[in-house]
PDB file of C-alpha atoms in Angstrom:
ATOM      1  CA  MET A1278       0.000   0.000   0.000  1.00  0.00           C
ATOM      2  CA  ALA A1279       3.006   2.265  -0.473  1.00  0.00           C
ATOM      3  CA  TYR A1280       2.286   5.762  -1.793  1.00  0.00           C
ATOM      4  CA  ALA A1281      -1.494   5.544  -1.242  1.00  0.00           C
ATOM      5  CA  PRO A1282      -2.849   9.080  -0.679  1.00  0.00           C
ATOM      6  CA  LEU A1283      -4.201   9.383   2.865  1.00  0.00           C
ATOM      7  CA  ILE A1284      -7.153  11.697   3.576  1.00  0.00           C
ATOM      8  CA  PHE A1285      -7.438  12.561   7.275  1.00  0.00           C
ATOM      9  CA  ASP A1286     -10.451  13.857   9.131  1.00  0.00           C
ATOM     10  CA  LEU A1287      -9.494  16.438  11.769  1.00  0.00           C
ATOM     11  CA  HIS A1288     -11.758  16.567  14.844  1.00  0.00           C
ATOM     12  CA  GLY A1289     -11.667  13.298  16.720  1.00  0.00           C
ATOM     13  CA  VAL A1290      -8.617  12.074  14.803  1.00  0.00           C
ATOM     14  CA  LEU A1291      -5.892  14.739  14.879  1.00  0.00           C
ATOM     15  CA  LEU A1292      -7.678  17.383  16.976  1.00  0.00           C
ATOM     16  CA  GLY A1293      -9.644  16.964  20.201  1.00  0.00           C
ATOM     17  CA  ARG A1294      -8.230  13.496  20.762  1.00  0.00           C
ATOM     18  CA  ARG A1295      -5.740  12.025  23.239  1.00  0.00           C
ATOM     19  CA  GLU A1296      -3.742   9.016  22.056  1.00  0.00           C
ATOM     20  CA  PRO A1297      -3.742   5.979  24.376  1.00  0.00           C
ATOM     21  CA  ASP A1298      -0.752   5.653  26.708  1.00  0.00           C
ATOM     22  CA  GLY A1299       2.253   3.959  25.156  1.00  0.00           C
ATOM     23  CA  HIS A1300       1.482   5.018  21.576  1.00  0.00           C
ATOM     24  CA  LEU A1301       3.242   7.512  19.310  1.00  0.00           C
ATOM     25  CA  PRO A1302       1.833  11.041  19.028  1.00  0.00           C
ATOM     26  CA  ALA A1303      -0.022  11.853  15.827  1.00  0.00           C
ATOM     27  CA  GLY A1304       2.645  14.288  14.626  1.00  0.00           C
ATOM     28  CA  GLU A1305       5.320  11.590  14.637  1.00  0.00           C
ATOM     29  CA  VAL A1306       3.001   9.112  12.924  1.00  0.00           C
ATOM     30  CA  LEU A1307       2.325  11.558  10.094  1.00  0.00           C
ATOM     31  CA  ARG A1308       6.041  12.287   9.771  1.00  0.00           C
ATOM     32  CA  GLN A1309       6.709   8.571   9.269  1.00  0.00           C
ATOM     33  CA  LEU A1310       3.830   8.229   6.803  1.00  0.00           C
ATOM     34  CA  ARG A1311       5.284  11.080   4.735  1.00  0.00           C
ATOM     35  CA  ALA A1312       8.729   9.503   4.887  1.00  0.00           C
ATOM     36  CA  ALA A1313       7.222   6.266   3.560  1.00  0.00           C
ATOM     37  CA  GLY A1314       5.933   8.165   0.514  1.00  0.00           C
ATOM     38  CA  HIS A1315       2.268   8.697   1.371  1.00  0.00           C
ATOM     39  CA  PRO A1316       0.772  12.006   0.155  1.00  0.00           C
ATOM     40  CA  LEU A1317      -1.348  13.486   2.949  1.00  0.00           C
ATOM     41  CA  ARG A1318      -4.529  15.525   2.705  1.00  0.00           C
ATOM     42  CA  PHE A1319      -6.764  16.907   5.457  1.00  0.00           C
ATOM     43  CA  LEU A1320     -10.523  17.317   5.031  1.00  0.00           C
ATOM     44  CA  THR A1321     -12.848  18.917   7.564  1.00  0.00           C
ATOM     45  CA  ASN A1322     -16.562  19.608   7.552  1.00  0.00           C
ATOM     46  CA  SER A1323     -15.843  22.791   9.482  1.00  0.00           C
ATOM     47  CA  SER A1324     -16.504  26.063   7.684  1.00  0.00           C
ATOM     48  CA  SER A1325     -15.688  28.345  10.613  1.00  0.00           C
ATOM     49  CA  VAL A1326     -11.913  28.266  10.115  1.00  0.00           C
ATOM     50  CA  GLU A1327      -9.691  29.224   7.204  1.00  0.00           C
ATOM     51  CA  ARG A1328      -6.834  27.076   5.928  1.00  0.00           C
ATOM     52  CA  ARG A1329      -4.188  29.044   7.821  1.00  0.00           C
ATOM     53  CA  GLN A1330      -6.175  28.649  11.045  1.00  0.00           C
ATOM     54  CA  VAL A1331      -6.378  24.885  10.532  1.00  0.00           C
ATOM     55  CA  VAL A1332      -2.605  24.800  10.023  1.00  0.00           C
ATOM     56  CA  ALA A1333      -2.145  26.708  13.293  1.00  0.00           C
ATOM     57  CA  GLN A1334      -4.543  24.424  15.185  1.00  0.00           C
ATOM     58  CA  LEU A1335      -2.720  21.337  13.965  1.00  0.00           C
ATOM     59  CA  ALA A1336       0.672  22.858  14.772  1.00  0.00           C
ATOM     60  CA  SER A1337      -0.478  23.497  18.347  1.00  0.00           C
ATOM     61  CA  ALA A1338      -1.342  19.786  18.510  1.00  0.00           C
ATOM     62  CA  GLY A1339       2.144  18.863  17.268  1.00  0.00           C
ATOM     63  CA  VAL A1340       1.102  18.092  13.687  1.00  0.00           C
ATOM     64  CA  GLU A1341       2.903  19.970  10.905  1.00  0.00           C
ATOM     65  CA  VAL A1342       1.008  20.370   7.620  1.00  0.00           C
ATOM     66  CA  ASP A1343       1.107  22.660   4.615  1.00  0.00           C
ATOM     67  CA  ALA A1344      -1.871  24.933   3.949  1.00  0.00           C
ATOM     68  CA  GLY A1345      -2.168  23.482   0.447  1.00  0.00           C
ATOM     69  CA  GLU A1346      -2.948  20.074   1.963  1.00  0.00           C
ATOM     70  CA  VAL A1347      -5.991  21.363   3.888  1.00  0.00           C
ATOM     71  CA  TYR A1348      -9.553  21.412   2.543  1.00  0.00           C
ATOM     72  CA  THR A1349     -12.567  22.829   4.396  1.00  0.00           C
ATOM     73  CA  ALA A1350     -16.306  22.628   3.802  1.00  0.00           C
ATOM     74  CA  ALA A1351     -16.256  26.350   3.001  1.00  0.00           C
ATOM     75  CA  MET A1352     -13.844  25.670   0.142  1.00  0.00           C
ATOM     76  CA  THR A1353     -16.111  22.906  -1.156  1.00  0.00           C
ATOM     77  CA  VAL A1354     -19.165  25.175  -1.261  1.00  0.00           C
ATOM     78  CA  ALA A1355     -17.167  27.987  -2.873  1.00  0.00           C
ATOM     79  CA  HIS A1356     -15.850  25.615  -5.545  1.00  0.00           C
ATOM     80  CA  TYR A1357     -19.397  24.486  -6.358  1.00  0.00           C
ATOM     81  CA  LEU A1358     -20.715  28.044  -6.688  1.00  0.00           C
ATOM     82  CA  ARG A1359     -17.779  29.061  -8.863  1.00  0.00           C
ATOM     83  CA  ARG A1360     -18.158  26.005 -11.085  1.00  0.00           C
ATOM     84  CA  CYS A1361     -21.858  26.738 -11.591  1.00  0.00           C
ATOM     85  CA  GLY A1362     -20.763  30.130 -12.868  1.00  0.00           C
ATOM     86  CA  ARG A1363     -24.007  32.068 -12.495  1.00  0.00           C
ATOM     87  CA  PRO A1364     -24.518  35.256 -10.473  1.00  0.00           C
ATOM     88  CA  ARG A1365     -26.109  34.737  -7.062  1.00  0.00           C
ATOM     89  CA  LYS A1366     -28.052  36.853  -4.611  1.00  0.00           C
ATOM     90  CA  LEU A1367     -26.549  35.122  -1.603  1.00  0.00           C
ATOM     91  CA  PHE A1368     -27.385  35.009   2.076  1.00  0.00           C
ATOM     92  CA  VAL A1369     -25.093  33.073   4.420  1.00  0.00           C
ATOM     93  CA  VAL A1370     -26.123  31.520   7.717  1.00  0.00           C
ATOM     94  CA  GLY A1371     -22.704  30.865   9.183  1.00  0.00           C
ATOM     95  CA  SER A1372     -19.349  32.293  10.151  1.00  0.00           C
ATOM     96  CA  ASP A1373     -17.277  35.196   8.876  1.00  0.00           C
ATOM     97  CA  ALA A1374     -14.698  32.634   7.724  1.00  0.00           C
ATOM     98  CA  LEU A1375     -17.326  31.023   5.478  1.00  0.00           C
ATOM     99  CA  ARG A1376     -18.276  34.394   4.000  1.00  0.00           C
ATOM    100  CA  ALA A1377     -14.619  35.270   3.429  1.00  0.00           C
ATOM    101  CA  GLU A1378     -13.955  31.980   1.614  1.00  0.00           C
ATOM    102  CA  LEU A1379     -16.988  32.405  -0.634  1.00  0.00           C
ATOM    103  CA  ASP A1380     -16.016  35.996  -1.406  1.00  0.00           C
ATOM    104  CA  ALA A1381     -12.394  35.071  -2.139  1.00  0.00           C
ATOM    105  CA  MET A1382     -13.216  32.197  -4.498  1.00  0.00           C
ATOM    106  CA  CYS A1383     -16.405  33.455  -6.136  1.00  0.00           C
ATOM    107  CA  GLY A1384     -15.793  37.189  -6.207  1.00  0.00           C
ATOM    108  CA  GLY A1385     -17.937  38.955  -8.784  1.00  0.00           C
ATOM    109  CA  LEU A1386     -20.507  36.148  -8.964  1.00  0.00           C
ATOM    110  CA  LEU A1387     -21.931  37.029  -5.562  1.00  0.00           C
ATOM    111  CA  ASN A1388     -24.237  39.817  -4.503  1.00  0.00           C
ATOM    112  CA  TRP A1389     -24.782  39.753  -0.752  1.00  0.00           C
ATOM    113  CA  ALA A1390     -28.525  39.839  -0.152  1.00  0.00           C
ATOM    114  CA  ALA A1391     -30.957  40.234   2.720  1.00  0.00           C
ATOM    115  CA  PRO A1392     -32.549  36.946   3.865  1.00  0.00           C
ATOM    116  CA  GLU A1393     -35.884  37.603   2.157  1.00  0.00           C
ATOM    117  CA  GLU A1394     -34.219  38.669  -1.125  1.00  0.00           C
ATOM    118  CA  ALA A1395     -31.803  35.759  -1.551  1.00  0.00           C
ATOM    119  CA  ASP A1396     -31.977  33.312  -4.448  1.00  0.00           C
ATOM    120  CA  THR A1397     -29.291  31.165  -2.770  1.00  0.00           C
ATOM    121  CA  VAL A1398     -28.832  30.400   0.928  1.00  0.00           C
ATOM    122  CA  VAL A1399     -25.716  28.716   2.318  1.00  0.00           C
ATOM    123  CA  ALA A1400     -26.209  27.253   5.801  1.00  0.00           C
ATOM    124  CA  SER A1401     -23.602  26.108   8.286  1.00  0.00           C
ATOM    125  CA  ARG A1402     -22.969  26.322  12.025  1.00  0.00           C
ATOM    126  CA  ASP A1403     -24.376  29.544  13.461  1.00  0.00           C
ATOM    127  CA  PRO A1404     -25.193  29.512  17.196  1.00  0.00           C
ATOM    128  CA  ALA A1405     -26.365  33.139  16.876  1.00  0.00           C
ATOM    129  CA  LEU A1406     -29.129  32.378  14.350  1.00  0.00           C
ATOM    130  CA  ASP A1407     -32.266  34.124  15.623  1.00  0.00           C
ATOM    131  CA  GLU A1408     -35.990  33.847  14.983  1.00  0.00           C
ATOM    132  CA  ASP A1409     -36.141  37.149  13.110  1.00  0.00           C
ATOM    133  CA  THR A1410     -33.658  35.876  10.520  1.00  0.00           C
ATOM    134  CA  LEU A1411     -35.640  32.659  10.140  1.00  0.00           C
ATOM    135  CA  ARG A1412     -38.874  34.589   9.623  1.00  0.00           C
ATOM    136  CA  ARG A1413     -37.207  36.721   6.956  1.00  0.00           C
ATOM    137  CA  LEU A1414     -35.807  33.617   5.247  1.00  0.00           C
ATOM    138  CA  ALA A1415     -39.309  32.166   5.152  1.00  0.00           C
ATOM    139  CA  ARG A1416     -40.335  35.083   2.921  1.00  0.00           C
ATOM    140  CA  ALA A1417     -37.678  34.297   0.298  1.00  0.00           C
ATOM    141  CA  ALA A1418     -38.936  33.023  -3.068  1.00  0.00           C
ATOM    142  CA  GLN A1419     -37.776  29.385  -3.047  1.00  0.00           C
ATOM    143  CA  PRO A1420     -34.012  29.987  -2.914  1.00  0.00           C
ATOM    144  CA  GLN A1421     -31.553  27.170  -3.529  1.00  0.00           C
ATOM    145  CA  LEU A1422     -30.421  25.888  -0.129  1.00  0.00           C
ATOM    146  CA  ILE A1423     -26.866  24.591   0.205  1.00  0.00           C
ATOM    147  CA  ALA A1424     -25.460  23.176   3.458  1.00  0.00           C
ATOM    148  CA  THR A1425     -21.893  22.470   4.453  1.00  0.00           C
ATOM    149  CA  CYS A1426     -22.841  19.302   6.365  1.00  0.00           C
ATOM    150  CA  ARG A1427     -25.321  17.741   8.793  1.00  0.00           C
ATOM    151  CA  ASP A1428     -22.894  17.007  11.636  1.00  0.00           C
ATOM    152  CA  LEU A1429     -24.826  17.328  14.903  1.00  0.00           C
ATOM    153  CA  GLY A1430     -21.679  17.679  17.020  1.00  0.00           C
ATOM    154  CA  PHE A1431     -17.911  17.467  16.999  1.00  0.00           C
ATOM    155  CA  PRO A1432     -15.288  16.605  19.667  1.00  0.00           C
ATOM    156  CA  ASP A1433     -12.893  19.364  20.660  1.00  0.00           C
ATOM    157  CA  GLY A1434     -10.880  18.378  23.692  1.00  0.00           C
ATOM    158  CA  ASP A1435     -13.276  19.568  26.410  1.00  0.00           C
ATOM    159  CA  GLY A1436     -16.367  17.829  25.077  1.00  0.00           C
ATOM    160  CA  ILE A1437     -18.812  17.650  22.199  1.00  0.00           C
ATOM    161  CA  HIS A1438     -19.762  20.977  20.633  1.00  0.00           C
ATOM    162  CA  PRO A1439     -22.974  21.561  18.637  1.00  0.00           C
ATOM    163  CA  GLY A1440     -22.388  21.064  14.926  1.00  0.00           C
ATOM    164  CA  PRO A1441     -23.830  22.656  11.790  1.00  0.00           C
ATOM    165  CA  GLY A1442     -26.621  20.091  11.519  1.00  0.00           C
ATOM    166  CA  GLN A1443     -28.710  21.850  14.149  1.00  0.00           C
ATOM    167  CA  THR A1444     -28.549  25.155  12.264  1.00  0.00           C
ATOM    168  CA  VAL A1445     -29.203  23.476   8.912  1.00  0.00           C
ATOM    169  CA  ALA A1446     -32.346  21.801  10.251  1.00  0.00           C
ATOM    170  CA  ARG A1447     -33.739  25.150  11.434  1.00  0.00           C
ATOM    171  CA  VAL A1448     -33.077  26.785   8.058  1.00  0.00           C
ATOM    172  CA  GLU A1449     -34.664  23.850   6.210  1.00  0.00           C
ATOM    173  CA  GLN A1450     -37.775  24.203   8.334  1.00  0.00           C
ATOM    174  CA  ALA A1451     -37.961  27.958   7.697  1.00  0.00           C
ATOM    175  CA  LEU A1452     -37.610  27.517   3.930  1.00  0.00           C
ATOM    176  CA  ASP A1453     -39.664  24.300   3.781  1.00  0.00           C
ATOM    177  CA  ALA A1454     -36.852  22.874   1.661  1.00  0.00           C
ATOM    178  CA  GLN A1455     -34.208  20.168   1.848  1.00  0.00           C
ATOM    179  CA  ALA A1456     -30.621  21.339   1.604  1.00  0.00           C
ATOM    180  CA  MET A1457     -28.087  20.052  -0.886  1.00  0.00           C
ATOM    181  CA  VAL A1458     -25.233  18.972   1.390  1.00  0.00           C
ATOM    182  CA  LEU A1459     -21.761  19.379  -0.139  1.00  0.00           C
ATOM    183  CA  GLY A1460     -19.604  18.356   2.823  1.00  0.00           C
ATOM    184  CA  LYS A1461     -18.885  14.816   3.973  1.00  0.00           C
ATOM    185  CA  PRO A1462     -20.202  12.227   3.205  1.00  0.00           C
ATOM    186  CA  ASN A1463     -20.787  13.803  -0.220  1.00  0.00           C
ATOM    187  CA  PRO A1464     -17.684  12.863  -2.267  1.00  0.00           C
ATOM    188  CA  TYR A1465     -17.753  16.198  -4.143  1.00  0.00           C
ATOM    189  CA  ALA A1466     -14.633  17.470  -2.348  1.00  0.00           C
ATOM    190  CA  LEU A1467     -12.650  14.358  -3.278  1.00  0.00           C
ATOM    191  CA  GLU A1468     -13.922  14.174  -6.841  1.00  0.00           C
ATOM    192  CA  SER A1469     -13.833  17.852  -7.810  1.00  0.00           C
ATOM    193  CA  VAL A1470     -11.936  19.995  -5.300  1.00  0.00           C
ATOM    194  CA  MET A1471      -9.029  18.053  -3.837  1.00  0.00           C
ATOM    195  CA  ASP A1472      -5.695  17.828  -5.632  1.00  0.00           C
ATOM    196  CA  LEU A1473      -4.917  14.107  -5.491  1.00  0.00           C
ATOM    197  CA  PRO A1474      -1.944  12.404  -7.159  1.00  0.00           C
ATOM    198  CA  ALA A1475      -3.740   9.069  -7.644  1.00  0.00           C
ATOM    199  CA  PRO A1476      -7.207   7.673  -8.438  1.00  0.00           C
ATOM    200  CA  LEU A1477      -9.732   7.640  -5.607  1.00  0.00           C
ATOM    201  CA  SER A1478      -9.647   3.851  -5.646  1.00  0.00           C
ATOM    202  CA  ASP A1479      -6.047   4.111  -4.382  1.00  0.00           C
ATOM    203  CA  CYS A1480      -6.915   6.533  -1.556  1.00  0.00           C
ATOM    204  CA  VAL A1481      -7.564   5.792   2.112  1.00  0.00           C
ATOM    205  CA  VAL A1482      -9.934   7.929   4.216  1.00  0.00           C
ATOM    206  CA  ILE A1483      -9.078   8.003   7.935  1.00  0.00           C
ATOM    207  CA  GLY A1484     -11.755   9.251  10.324  1.00  0.00           C
ATOM    208  CA  ASP A1485     -13.772   8.606  13.454  1.00  0.00           C
ATOM    209  CA  SER A1486     -17.313   8.658  12.028  1.00  0.00           C
ATOM    210  CA  PRO A1487     -18.948   5.767  10.171  1.00  0.00           C
ATOM    211  CA  LEU A1488     -21.701   8.100   8.940  1.00  0.00           C
ATOM    212  CA  GLN A1489     -19.324  10.775   7.644  1.00  0.00           C
ATOM    213  CA  ASP A1490     -15.847   9.406   6.981  1.00  0.00           C
ATOM    214  CA  VAL A1491     -16.515   5.756   6.180  1.00  0.00           C
ATOM    215  CA  ALA A1492     -19.578   6.719   4.136  1.00  0.00           C
ATOM    216  CA  LEU A1493     -17.445   9.262   2.252  1.00  0.00           C
ATOM    217  CA  ALA A1494     -14.935   6.561   1.359  1.00  0.00           C
ATOM    218  CA  ARG A1495     -17.656   4.189   0.195  1.00  0.00           C
ATOM    219  CA  LYS A1496     -19.308   6.834  -2.009  1.00  0.00           C
ATOM    220  CA  ALA A1497     -15.941   7.794  -3.527  1.00  0.00           C
ATOM    221  CA  GLY A1498     -14.740   4.238  -4.119  1.00  0.00           C
ATOM    222  CA  ALA A1499     -11.878   4.638  -1.630  1.00  0.00           C
ATOM    223  CA  ARG A1500     -10.881   2.545   1.373  1.00  0.00           C
ATOM    224  CA  ALA A1501     -11.611   3.528   4.974  1.00  0.00           C
ATOM    225  CA  VAL A1502      -9.929   3.333   8.373  1.00  0.00           C
ATOM    226  CA  LEU A1503     -12.179   3.959  11.385  1.00  0.00           C
ATOM    227  CA  VAL A1504     -10.379   5.422  14.403  1.00  0.00           C
ATOM    228  CA  ALA A1505     -11.891   4.530  17.776  1.00  0.00           C
ATOM    229  CA  SER A1506     -13.442   7.638  19.317  1.00  0.00           C
ATOM    230  CA  GLY A1507     -13.798   6.413  22.893  1.00  0.00           C
ATOM    231  CA  GLY A1508     -17.558   6.013  22.673  1.00  0.00           C
ATOM    232  CA  GLU A1509     -19.938   3.684  20.932  1.00  0.00           C
ATOM    233  CA  ALA A1510     -19.822   4.373  17.197  1.00  0.00           C
ATOM    234  CA  PRO A1511     -23.185   4.877  15.484  1.00  0.00           C
ATOM    235  CA  ASP A1512     -24.344   2.399  12.898  1.00  0.00           C
ATOM    236  CA  GLY A1513     -23.034   3.026   9.409  1.00  0.00           C
ATOM    237  CA  PRO A1514     -20.984   1.485   6.616  1.00  0.00           C
ATOM    238  CA  GLU A1515     -18.285  -0.948   7.671  1.00  0.00           C
ATOM    239  CA  PRO A1516     -14.690   0.302   7.342  1.00  0.00           C
ATOM    240  CA  ASP A1517     -11.913  -1.729   5.773  1.00  0.00           C
ATOM    241  CA  TRP A1518      -9.907  -1.458   9.004  1.00  0.00           C
ATOM    242  CA  ARG A1519     -10.449  -0.353  12.602  1.00  0.00           C
ATOM    243  CA  ILE A1520      -7.718   1.068  14.821  1.00  0.00           C
ATOM    244  CA  ASP A1521      -7.531   2.241  18.435  1.00  0.00           C
ATOM    245  CA  ALA A1522      -4.453   4.470  18.059  1.00  0.00           C
ATOM    246  CA  ILE A1523      -3.085   6.530  15.168  1.00  0.00           C
ATOM    247  CA  ASP A1524       0.293   4.746  15.167  1.00  0.00           C
ATOM    248  CA  GLN A1525      -1.483   1.511  14.194  1.00  0.00           C
ATOM    249  CA  LEU A1526      -1.596   3.047  10.706  1.00  0.00           C
ATOM    250  CA  LEU A1527       2.142   2.430  10.349  1.00  0.00           C
ATOM    251  CA  PRO A1528       2.119  -1.392  10.104  1.00  0.00           C
ATOM    252  CA  LEU A1529      -1.127  -1.199   8.153  1.00  0.00           C
ATOM    253  CA  LEU A1530       0.016   1.267   5.484  1.00  0.00           C
ATOM    254  CA  CYS A1531       3.823   1.135   5.475  1.00  0.00           C
ATOM    255  CA  ARG A1532       4.468  -2.356   4.222  1.00  0.00           C
TER     256      ARG A1532
END
């Protein structure tokens, strides 16, 4: 399996996770995987951080990566809007980082609109979403609704934080519409956004969620490693391999 591109999830795998006693830290494991010839990529459903912020977060956890190896859900949505190529009256339910990514990649295609005037709504995690905004969205004339993901929560060291899925559900109810979800487990990022040096059938997705990471691998035709998260994993597609510690990737992939 030498040189197989490895696609890592972040939260619960490289961030917000403590390796079991007696095992190598994640940063050293990734260094050895690189030395063995594996190209590394990092894919997160988060849209509240920019690439450079992800690099800084990983560095603080002892994991050194290049910004060009990092892909966020905000980048995936921006790529889709740019590829569609039509002007949009856009309203964003989400973070400033999401707005900045959309503006940087889509530029002149976007006109920022009030909720009731939008023909496109992008929804992600927004704990500040209020009832007035939802009422105004309900007056919009059937806008296209795009969501980053449906994650209900994510681990981040001190516990599970609410994910974008809760916000997305509220926006769907207000618009009486079902969102097109572009983040994991949709393989759009792997198929259209990510710079990969090999076919997807040669790639390995490494994550802690059967419903997001393993499902992503199955939809893309890749292989999957499920990393134990410390709790009972929800039902979902079966991975190719299960591991309890990140350094168990070394005998699995470096042979």
